[in-house]
Short mmCIF file of C-alpha atoms and ligand atoms in Angstrom, two decimals:
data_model
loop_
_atom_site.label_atom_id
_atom_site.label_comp_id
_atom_site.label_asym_id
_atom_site.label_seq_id
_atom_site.Cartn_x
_atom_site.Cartn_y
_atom_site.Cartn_z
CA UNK B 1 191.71 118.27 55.58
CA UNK B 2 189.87 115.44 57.36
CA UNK B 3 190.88 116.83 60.40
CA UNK B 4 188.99 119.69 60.78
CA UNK B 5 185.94 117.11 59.28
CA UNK B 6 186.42 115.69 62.25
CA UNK B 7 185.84 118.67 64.42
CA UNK B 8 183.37 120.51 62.53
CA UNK B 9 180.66 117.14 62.01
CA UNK B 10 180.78 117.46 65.74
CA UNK B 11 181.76 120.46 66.94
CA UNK B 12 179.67 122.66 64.11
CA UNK B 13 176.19 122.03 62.27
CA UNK B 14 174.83 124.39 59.47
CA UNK B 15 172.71 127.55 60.72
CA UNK B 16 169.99 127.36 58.09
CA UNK B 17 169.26 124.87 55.80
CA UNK B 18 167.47 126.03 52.93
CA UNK B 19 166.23 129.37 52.13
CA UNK B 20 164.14 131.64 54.17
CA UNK B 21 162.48 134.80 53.61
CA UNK B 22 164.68 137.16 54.98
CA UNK B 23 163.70 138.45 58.33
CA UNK B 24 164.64 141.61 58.68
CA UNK B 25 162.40 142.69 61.96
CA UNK B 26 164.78 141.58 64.28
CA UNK B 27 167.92 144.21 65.43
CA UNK B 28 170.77 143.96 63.45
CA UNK B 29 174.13 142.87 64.77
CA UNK B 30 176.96 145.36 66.22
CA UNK B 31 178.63 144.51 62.95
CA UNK B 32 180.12 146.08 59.78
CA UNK B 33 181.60 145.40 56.51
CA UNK B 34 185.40 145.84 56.62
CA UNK B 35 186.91 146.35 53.58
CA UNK B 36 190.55 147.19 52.85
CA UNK B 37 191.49 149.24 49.80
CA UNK B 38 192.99 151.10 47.11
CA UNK B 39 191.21 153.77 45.16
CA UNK B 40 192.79 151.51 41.53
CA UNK B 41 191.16 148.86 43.09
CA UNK B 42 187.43 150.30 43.00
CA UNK B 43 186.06 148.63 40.29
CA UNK B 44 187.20 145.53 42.03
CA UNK B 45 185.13 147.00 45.10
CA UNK B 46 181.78 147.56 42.87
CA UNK B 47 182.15 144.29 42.05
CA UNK B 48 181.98 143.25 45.59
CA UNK B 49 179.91 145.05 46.53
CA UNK B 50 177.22 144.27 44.11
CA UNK B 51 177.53 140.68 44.87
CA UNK B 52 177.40 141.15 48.19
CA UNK B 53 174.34 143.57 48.08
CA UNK B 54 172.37 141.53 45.74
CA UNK B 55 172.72 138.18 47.45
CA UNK B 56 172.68 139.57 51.49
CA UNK B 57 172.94 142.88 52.52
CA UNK B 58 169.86 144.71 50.17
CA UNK B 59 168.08 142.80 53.27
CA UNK B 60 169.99 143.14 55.79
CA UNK B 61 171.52 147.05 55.45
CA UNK B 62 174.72 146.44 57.86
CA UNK B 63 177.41 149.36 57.78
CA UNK B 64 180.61 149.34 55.15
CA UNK B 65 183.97 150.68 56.64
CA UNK B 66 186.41 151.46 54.05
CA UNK B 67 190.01 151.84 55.13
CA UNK B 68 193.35 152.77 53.03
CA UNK B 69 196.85 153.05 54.04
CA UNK B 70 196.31 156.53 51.40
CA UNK B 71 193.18 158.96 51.02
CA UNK B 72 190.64 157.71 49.52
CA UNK B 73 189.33 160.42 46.52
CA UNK B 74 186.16 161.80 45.83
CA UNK B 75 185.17 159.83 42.97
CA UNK B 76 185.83 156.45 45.19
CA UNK B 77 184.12 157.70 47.74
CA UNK B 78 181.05 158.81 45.90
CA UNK B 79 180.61 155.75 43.32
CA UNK B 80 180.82 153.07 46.32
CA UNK B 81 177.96 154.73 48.14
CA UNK B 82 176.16 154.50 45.00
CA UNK B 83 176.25 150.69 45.39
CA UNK B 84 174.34 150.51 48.71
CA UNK B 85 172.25 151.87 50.57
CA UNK B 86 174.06 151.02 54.39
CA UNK B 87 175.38 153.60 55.94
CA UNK B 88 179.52 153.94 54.48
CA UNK B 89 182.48 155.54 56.11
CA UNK B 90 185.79 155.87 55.07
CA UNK B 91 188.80 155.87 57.08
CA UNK B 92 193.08 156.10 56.90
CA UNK B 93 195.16 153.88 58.36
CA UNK B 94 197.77 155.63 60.00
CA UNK B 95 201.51 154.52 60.35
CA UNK B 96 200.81 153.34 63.67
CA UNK B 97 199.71 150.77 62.11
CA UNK B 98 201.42 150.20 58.13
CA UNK B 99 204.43 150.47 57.54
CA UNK B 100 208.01 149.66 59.44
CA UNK B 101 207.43 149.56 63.15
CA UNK B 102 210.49 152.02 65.02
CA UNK B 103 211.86 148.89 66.48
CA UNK B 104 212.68 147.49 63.53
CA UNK B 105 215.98 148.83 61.33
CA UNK B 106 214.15 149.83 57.98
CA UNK B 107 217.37 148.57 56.61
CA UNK B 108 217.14 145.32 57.49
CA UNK B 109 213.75 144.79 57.06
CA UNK B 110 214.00 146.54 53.50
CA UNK B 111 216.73 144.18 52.75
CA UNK B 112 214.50 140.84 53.81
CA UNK B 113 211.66 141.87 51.56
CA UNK B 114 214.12 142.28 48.57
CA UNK B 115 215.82 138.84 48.93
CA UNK B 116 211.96 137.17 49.30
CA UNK B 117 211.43 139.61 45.67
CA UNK B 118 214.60 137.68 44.68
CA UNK B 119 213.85 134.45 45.13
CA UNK B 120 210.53 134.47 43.41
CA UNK B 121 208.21 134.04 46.72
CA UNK B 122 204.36 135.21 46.06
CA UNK B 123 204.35 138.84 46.89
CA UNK B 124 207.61 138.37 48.60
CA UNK B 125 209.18 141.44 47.23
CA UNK B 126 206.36 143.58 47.76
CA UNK B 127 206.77 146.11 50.70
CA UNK B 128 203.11 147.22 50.68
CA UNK B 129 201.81 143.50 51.26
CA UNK B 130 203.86 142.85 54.10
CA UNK B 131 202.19 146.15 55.59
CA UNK B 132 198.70 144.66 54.49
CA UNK B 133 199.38 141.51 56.33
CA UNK B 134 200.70 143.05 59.23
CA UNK B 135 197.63 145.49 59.24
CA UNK B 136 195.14 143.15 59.10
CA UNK B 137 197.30 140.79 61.35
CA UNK B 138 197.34 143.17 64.51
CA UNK B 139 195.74 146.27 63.84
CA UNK B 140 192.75 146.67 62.14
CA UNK B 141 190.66 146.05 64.81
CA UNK B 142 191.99 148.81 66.36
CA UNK B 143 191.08 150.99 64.04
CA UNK B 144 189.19 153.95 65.37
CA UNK B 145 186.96 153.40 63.08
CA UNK B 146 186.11 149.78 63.76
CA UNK B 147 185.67 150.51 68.29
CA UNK B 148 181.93 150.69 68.10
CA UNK B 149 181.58 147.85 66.24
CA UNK B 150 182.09 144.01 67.89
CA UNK B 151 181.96 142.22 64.83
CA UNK B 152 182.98 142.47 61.46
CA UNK B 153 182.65 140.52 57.89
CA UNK B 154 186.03 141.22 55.87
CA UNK B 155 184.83 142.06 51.94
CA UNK B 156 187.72 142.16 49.32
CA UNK B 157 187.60 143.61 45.76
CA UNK B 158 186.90 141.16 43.32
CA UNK B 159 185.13 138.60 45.30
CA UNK B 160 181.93 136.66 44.25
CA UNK B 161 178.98 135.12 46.72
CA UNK B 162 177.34 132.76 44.62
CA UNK B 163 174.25 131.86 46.36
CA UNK B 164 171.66 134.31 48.31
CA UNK B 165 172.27 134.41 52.03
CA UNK B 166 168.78 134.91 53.66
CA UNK B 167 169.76 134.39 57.04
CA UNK B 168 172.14 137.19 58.95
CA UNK B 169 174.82 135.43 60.27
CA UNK B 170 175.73 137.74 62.52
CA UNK B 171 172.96 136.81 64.57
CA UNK B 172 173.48 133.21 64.36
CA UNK B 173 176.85 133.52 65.32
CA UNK B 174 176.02 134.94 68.65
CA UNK B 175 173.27 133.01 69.26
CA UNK B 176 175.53 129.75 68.58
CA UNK B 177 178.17 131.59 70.57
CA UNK B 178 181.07 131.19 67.97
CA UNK B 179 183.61 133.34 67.53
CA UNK B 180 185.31 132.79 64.20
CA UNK B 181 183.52 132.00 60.91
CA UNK B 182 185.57 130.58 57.74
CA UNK B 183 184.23 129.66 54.28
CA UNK B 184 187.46 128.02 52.82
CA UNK B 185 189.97 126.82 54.22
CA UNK B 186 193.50 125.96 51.82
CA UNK B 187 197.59 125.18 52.02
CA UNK B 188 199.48 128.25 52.35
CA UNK B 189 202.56 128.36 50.72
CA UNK B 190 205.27 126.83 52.61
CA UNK B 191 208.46 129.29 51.29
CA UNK B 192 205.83 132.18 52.49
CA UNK B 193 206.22 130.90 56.59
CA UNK B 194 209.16 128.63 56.87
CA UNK B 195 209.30 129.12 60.88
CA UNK B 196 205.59 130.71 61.33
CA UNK B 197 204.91 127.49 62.97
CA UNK B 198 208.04 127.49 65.52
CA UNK B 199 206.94 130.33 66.82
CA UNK B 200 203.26 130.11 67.10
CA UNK B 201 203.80 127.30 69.00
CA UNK B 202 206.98 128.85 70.95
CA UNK B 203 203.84 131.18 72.46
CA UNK B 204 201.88 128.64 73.35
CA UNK B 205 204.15 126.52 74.82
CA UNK B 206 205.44 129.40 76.77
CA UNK B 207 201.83 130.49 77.84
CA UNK B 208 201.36 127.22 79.23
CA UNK B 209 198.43 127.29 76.88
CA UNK B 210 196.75 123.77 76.44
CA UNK B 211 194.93 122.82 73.07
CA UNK B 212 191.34 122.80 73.12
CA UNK B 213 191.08 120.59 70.14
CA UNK B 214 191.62 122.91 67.09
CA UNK B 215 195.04 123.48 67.55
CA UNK B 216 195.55 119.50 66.07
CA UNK B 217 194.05 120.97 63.06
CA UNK B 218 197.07 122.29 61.67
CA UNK B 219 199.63 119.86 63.17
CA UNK B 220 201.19 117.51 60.57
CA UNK B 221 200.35 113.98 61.08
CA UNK B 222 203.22 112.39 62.35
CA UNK B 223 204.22 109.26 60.34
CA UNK B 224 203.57 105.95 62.10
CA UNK B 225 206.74 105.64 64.11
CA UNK B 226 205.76 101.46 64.12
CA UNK B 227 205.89 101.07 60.38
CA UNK B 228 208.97 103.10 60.12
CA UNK B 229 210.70 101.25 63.13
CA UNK B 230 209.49 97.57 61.69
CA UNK B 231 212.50 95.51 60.80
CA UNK B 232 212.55 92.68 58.34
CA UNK B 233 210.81 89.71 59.16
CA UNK B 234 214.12 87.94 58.17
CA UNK B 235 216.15 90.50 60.19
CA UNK B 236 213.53 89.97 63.46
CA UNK B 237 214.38 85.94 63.15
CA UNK B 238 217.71 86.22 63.15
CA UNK B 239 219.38 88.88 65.38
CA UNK B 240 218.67 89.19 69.02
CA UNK B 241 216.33 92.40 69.76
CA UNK B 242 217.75 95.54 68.42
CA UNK B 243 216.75 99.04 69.40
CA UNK B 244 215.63 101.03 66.53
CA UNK B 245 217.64 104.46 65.89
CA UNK B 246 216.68 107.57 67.91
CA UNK B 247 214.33 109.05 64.73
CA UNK B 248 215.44 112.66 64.77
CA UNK B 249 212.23 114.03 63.46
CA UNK B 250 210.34 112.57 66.40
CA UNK B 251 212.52 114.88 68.34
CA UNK B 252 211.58 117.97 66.92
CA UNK B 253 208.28 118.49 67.63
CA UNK B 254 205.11 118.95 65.79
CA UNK B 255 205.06 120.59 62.06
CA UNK B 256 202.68 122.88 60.54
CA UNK B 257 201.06 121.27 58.17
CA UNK B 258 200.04 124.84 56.25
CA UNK B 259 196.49 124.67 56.85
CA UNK B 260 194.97 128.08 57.26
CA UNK B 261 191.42 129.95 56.96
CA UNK B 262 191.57 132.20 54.06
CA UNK B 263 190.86 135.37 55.82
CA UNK B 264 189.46 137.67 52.95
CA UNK B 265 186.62 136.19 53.88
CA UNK B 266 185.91 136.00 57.60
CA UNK B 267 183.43 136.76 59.87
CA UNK B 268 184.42 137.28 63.56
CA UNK B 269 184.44 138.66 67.12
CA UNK B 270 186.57 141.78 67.23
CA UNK B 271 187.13 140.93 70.92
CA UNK B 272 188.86 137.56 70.16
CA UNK B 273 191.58 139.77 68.53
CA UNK B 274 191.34 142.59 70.96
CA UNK B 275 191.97 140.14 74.01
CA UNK B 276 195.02 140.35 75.27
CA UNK B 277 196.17 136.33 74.71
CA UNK B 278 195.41 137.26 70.95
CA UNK B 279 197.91 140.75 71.73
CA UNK B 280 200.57 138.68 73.16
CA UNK B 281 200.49 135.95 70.35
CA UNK B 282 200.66 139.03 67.70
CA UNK B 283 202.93 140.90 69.39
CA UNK B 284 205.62 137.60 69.78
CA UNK B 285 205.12 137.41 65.91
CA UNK B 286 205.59 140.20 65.13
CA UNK B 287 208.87 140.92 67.37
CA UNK B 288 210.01 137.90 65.90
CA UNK B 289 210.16 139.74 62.40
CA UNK B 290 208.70 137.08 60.21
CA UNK B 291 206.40 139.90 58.82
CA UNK B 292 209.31 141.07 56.98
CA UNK B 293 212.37 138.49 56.44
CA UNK B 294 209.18 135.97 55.59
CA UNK B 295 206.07 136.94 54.22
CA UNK B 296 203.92 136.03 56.83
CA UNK B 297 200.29 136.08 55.93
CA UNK B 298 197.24 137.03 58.11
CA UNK B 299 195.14 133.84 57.46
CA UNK B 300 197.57 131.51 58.98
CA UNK B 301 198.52 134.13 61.61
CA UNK B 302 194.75 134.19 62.44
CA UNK B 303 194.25 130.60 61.72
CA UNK B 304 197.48 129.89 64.43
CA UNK B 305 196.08 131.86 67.00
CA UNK B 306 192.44 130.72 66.50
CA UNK B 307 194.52 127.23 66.82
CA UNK B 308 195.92 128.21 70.31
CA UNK B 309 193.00 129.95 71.56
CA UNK B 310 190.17 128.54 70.50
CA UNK B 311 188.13 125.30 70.80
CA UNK B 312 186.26 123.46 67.64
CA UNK B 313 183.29 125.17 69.15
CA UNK B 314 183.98 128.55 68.83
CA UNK B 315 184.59 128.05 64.90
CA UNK B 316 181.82 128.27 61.94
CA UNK B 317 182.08 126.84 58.57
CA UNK B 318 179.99 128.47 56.41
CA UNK B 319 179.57 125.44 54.06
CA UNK B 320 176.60 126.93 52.80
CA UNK B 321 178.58 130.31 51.37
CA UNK B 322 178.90 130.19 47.47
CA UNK B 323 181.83 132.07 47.32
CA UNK B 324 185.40 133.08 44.89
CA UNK B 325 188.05 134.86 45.52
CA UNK B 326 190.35 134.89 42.68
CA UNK B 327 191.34 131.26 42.04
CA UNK B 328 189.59 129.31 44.46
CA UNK B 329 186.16 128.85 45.24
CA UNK B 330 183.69 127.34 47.71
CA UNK B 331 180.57 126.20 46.46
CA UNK B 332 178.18 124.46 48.82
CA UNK B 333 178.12 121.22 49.71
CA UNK B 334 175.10 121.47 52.07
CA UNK B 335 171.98 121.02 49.53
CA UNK B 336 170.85 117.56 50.84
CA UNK B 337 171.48 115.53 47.36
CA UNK B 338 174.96 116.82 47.93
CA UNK B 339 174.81 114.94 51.48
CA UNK B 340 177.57 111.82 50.28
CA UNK B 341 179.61 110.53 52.61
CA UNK B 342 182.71 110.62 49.52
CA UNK B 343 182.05 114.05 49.38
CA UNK B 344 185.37 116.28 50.66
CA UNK B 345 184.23 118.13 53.26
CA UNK B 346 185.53 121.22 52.55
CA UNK B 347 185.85 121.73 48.88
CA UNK B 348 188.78 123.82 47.21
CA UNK B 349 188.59 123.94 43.43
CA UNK B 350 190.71 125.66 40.92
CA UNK B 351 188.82 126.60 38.26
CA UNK B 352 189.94 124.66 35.49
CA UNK B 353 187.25 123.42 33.02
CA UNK B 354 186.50 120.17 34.39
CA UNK B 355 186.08 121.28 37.96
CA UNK B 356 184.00 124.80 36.28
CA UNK B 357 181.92 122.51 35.12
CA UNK B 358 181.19 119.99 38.24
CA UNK B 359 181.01 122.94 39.79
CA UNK B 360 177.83 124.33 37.77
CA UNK B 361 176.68 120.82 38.57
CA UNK B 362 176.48 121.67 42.25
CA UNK B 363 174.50 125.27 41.85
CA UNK B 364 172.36 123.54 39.75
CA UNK B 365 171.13 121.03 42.53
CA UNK B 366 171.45 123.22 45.03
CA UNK B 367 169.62 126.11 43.21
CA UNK B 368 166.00 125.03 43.44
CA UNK B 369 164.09 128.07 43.34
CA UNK B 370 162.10 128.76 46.39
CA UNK B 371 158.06 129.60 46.72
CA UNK B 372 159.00 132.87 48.12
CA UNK B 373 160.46 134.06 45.17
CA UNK B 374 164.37 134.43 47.46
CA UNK B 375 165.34 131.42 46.20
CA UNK B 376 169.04 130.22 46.53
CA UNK B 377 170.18 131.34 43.25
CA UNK B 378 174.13 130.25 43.50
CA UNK B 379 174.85 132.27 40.23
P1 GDP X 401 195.54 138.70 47.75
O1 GDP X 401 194.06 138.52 47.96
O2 GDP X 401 196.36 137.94 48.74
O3 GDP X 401 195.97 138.51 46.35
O4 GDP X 401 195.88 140.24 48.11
P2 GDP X 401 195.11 141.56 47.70
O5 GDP X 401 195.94 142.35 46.76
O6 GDP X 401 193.69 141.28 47.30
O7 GDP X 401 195.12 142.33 49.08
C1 GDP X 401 194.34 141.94 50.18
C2 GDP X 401 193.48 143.11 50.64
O8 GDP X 401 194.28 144.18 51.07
C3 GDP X 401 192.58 143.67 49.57
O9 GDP X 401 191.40 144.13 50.20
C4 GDP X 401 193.37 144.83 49.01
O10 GDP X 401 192.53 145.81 48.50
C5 GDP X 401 194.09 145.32 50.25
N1 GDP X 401 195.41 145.88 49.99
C6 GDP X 401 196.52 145.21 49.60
N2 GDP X 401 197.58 146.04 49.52
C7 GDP X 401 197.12 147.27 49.88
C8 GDP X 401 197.74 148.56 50.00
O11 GDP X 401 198.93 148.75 49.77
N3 GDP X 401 196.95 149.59 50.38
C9 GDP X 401 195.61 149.41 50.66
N4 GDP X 401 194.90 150.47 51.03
N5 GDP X 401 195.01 148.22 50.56
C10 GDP X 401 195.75 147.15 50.18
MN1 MN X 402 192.42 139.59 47.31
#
């Protein structure tokens, strides 16, 4: 959205252009892996993992933290720690933190998620995703697990990094003090969060919190009240001055316009979301119940309270990520011949042919192979 163009050419600049030969001699980060799973899911996880291994961390080495809402078995727990050689725990997420909260009437709540399964909305019907969203929403950094660590790198199965990473971005997000890194950044589904919106900015408005400038980000332009107001030139000449009608949506406020940060990827401060503004915002949501009579995902609930909380500064783009998840991808944009000004800043493709193969068109510029032998392979 040109929006957060807006911000970002200002606000944000690349880390590393180019590749480098990893430098490893410097202390790693306070950071881990986070990665959220079934044990059906592992080959999904190999996958992952391998791509994440092979282009960053067989450098690097930082920590994976596996967590499941079940036990994870042996044989899960054995083949992923044949796919690295970090350091890998597993841990369970208790139902402090999945499931129905005891202030909420199962019932009820039961009963929401089974209309959303009714009317067809994406994972609607699905108990266990609400808990997933809710989970990663406002607990998981609370996870026992996760209190030494003070930042984190979500992983999902079945993900895909493109390009080598030869720079630990950990380390350049502290030292450019940010505090939320994003690789893509899409239109969530509007049936999935009809009032997310009212009450995101209900808590800000009640905070007395005042935008810092990314909060605009995900505001709907309003439609230029002079055009609509303009009468005929005909009208103009011949009748005396007439007010123009109250418009009604000018009295409602500002709309979300459904911009979020995909959150399986994300790399972030795990005190933004232990602070307690971040606490109150999450625990407003969730008291609201939109967690379960909508399906309220954790990218825009992150994305709303980044939005509230946060200024442009605080926020990386990691344009430079090759990266897929599922159907969408981001491949970079940052390889100088890529540099045109009618190039969308931030690039969401589904992969149908065409775009697969503009796409290969990209790695293919931005893939020149490096002296050192790293090279930015975006394969
Ligand atoms: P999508 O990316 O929105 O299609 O959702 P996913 O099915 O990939 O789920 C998001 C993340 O949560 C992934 O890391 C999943 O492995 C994980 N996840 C989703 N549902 C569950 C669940 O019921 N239990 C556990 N342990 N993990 C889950
Ligand atoms: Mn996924």
């Amino acid at each position: 959205p040109p929006a957060i163009r807006k911000i970002s050419e200002k606000h944000d600049k690349v880390f590393v252009t180019g590749c480098l030969e990893p430098d490893t001699s410097k202390p790693r980060a306070n950071a881990a892996f986070v990665v959220l799973a079934r044990n059906k899911e592992l080959d999904g996880v190999i996958q992952s993992m391998k791509s994440i291994e092979r282009h960053f961390n067989r450098w690097y080495n930082y920590p994976y933290v596996f967590l499941n809402d079940g036990d994870f078995n042996q044989t899960f727990m054995d083949t992923v720690k044949n796919y690295t050689s970090a350091t890998v725990e597993f841990g369970k997420v208790g139902p402090d933190m999945w499931g129905y909260p005891d202030w909420i009437d199962p019932k009820v709540a039961k009963e929401g998620v089974n209309k959303q399964g009714d009317n067809a909305i994406m994972y609607g019907g699905m108990e266990s995703y609400h808990f997933m969203c809710r989970f990663y929403s406002g607990f998981f950094y609370k996870h026992p697990l996760l209190a030494k660590y003070e930042w984190y790198w979500r992983l999902e199965p079945e993900i895909k990094y493109f390009c080598d990473i030869t720079y630990d971005p950990f380390l350049q997000m502290i030292e450019h003090n940010k505090t939320y890194g994003f690789t893509i950044a899409v239109k969530e589904l509007r049936e999935t969060v009809p009032n997310i919106f009212r009450y995101a900015a209900a808590y800000k408005r009640l905070n007395n919190i005042k935008s810092q400038g990314l909060w605009e980000m995900f505001v709907e332009p309003q439609p230029e009240k002079k055009e609509k107001e303009k009468l005929p030139e005909e009208v103009l000449r011949s009748e005396p001055a007439r007010l123009p009608d109250v418009d009604p949506e000018g009295m409602e406020g500002e709309k979300y316009n459904m911009c979020h940060f995909w959150s399986n990827f994300e790399i972030a401060r795990l005190d933004f979301f232990r602070s307690k503004e971040y606490e109150d915002f999450f625990q407003m949501m969730d008291r609201s119940g939109g967690f379960w009579m909508e399906r309220w995902g954790d990218a825009p609930i992150h994305s709303l309270a980044a939005g509230a909380l946060l200024a442009p500064r605080d926020i990386h783009y990691f344009r430079d990520f090759g990266y897929r998840h599922t159907t969408i991808q981001h491949c970079p944009a940052n390889a100088p011949a890529r540099q045109l000004p009618r190039q969308p800043w931030l690039e969401k493709t589904t992969l149908d042919e065409r775009k697969r193969q503009e796409e290969d068109q990209y790695w293919e510029e931005y893939d020149a192979p490096k002296e050192n032998g790293v090279g930015c392979r975006c394969r």
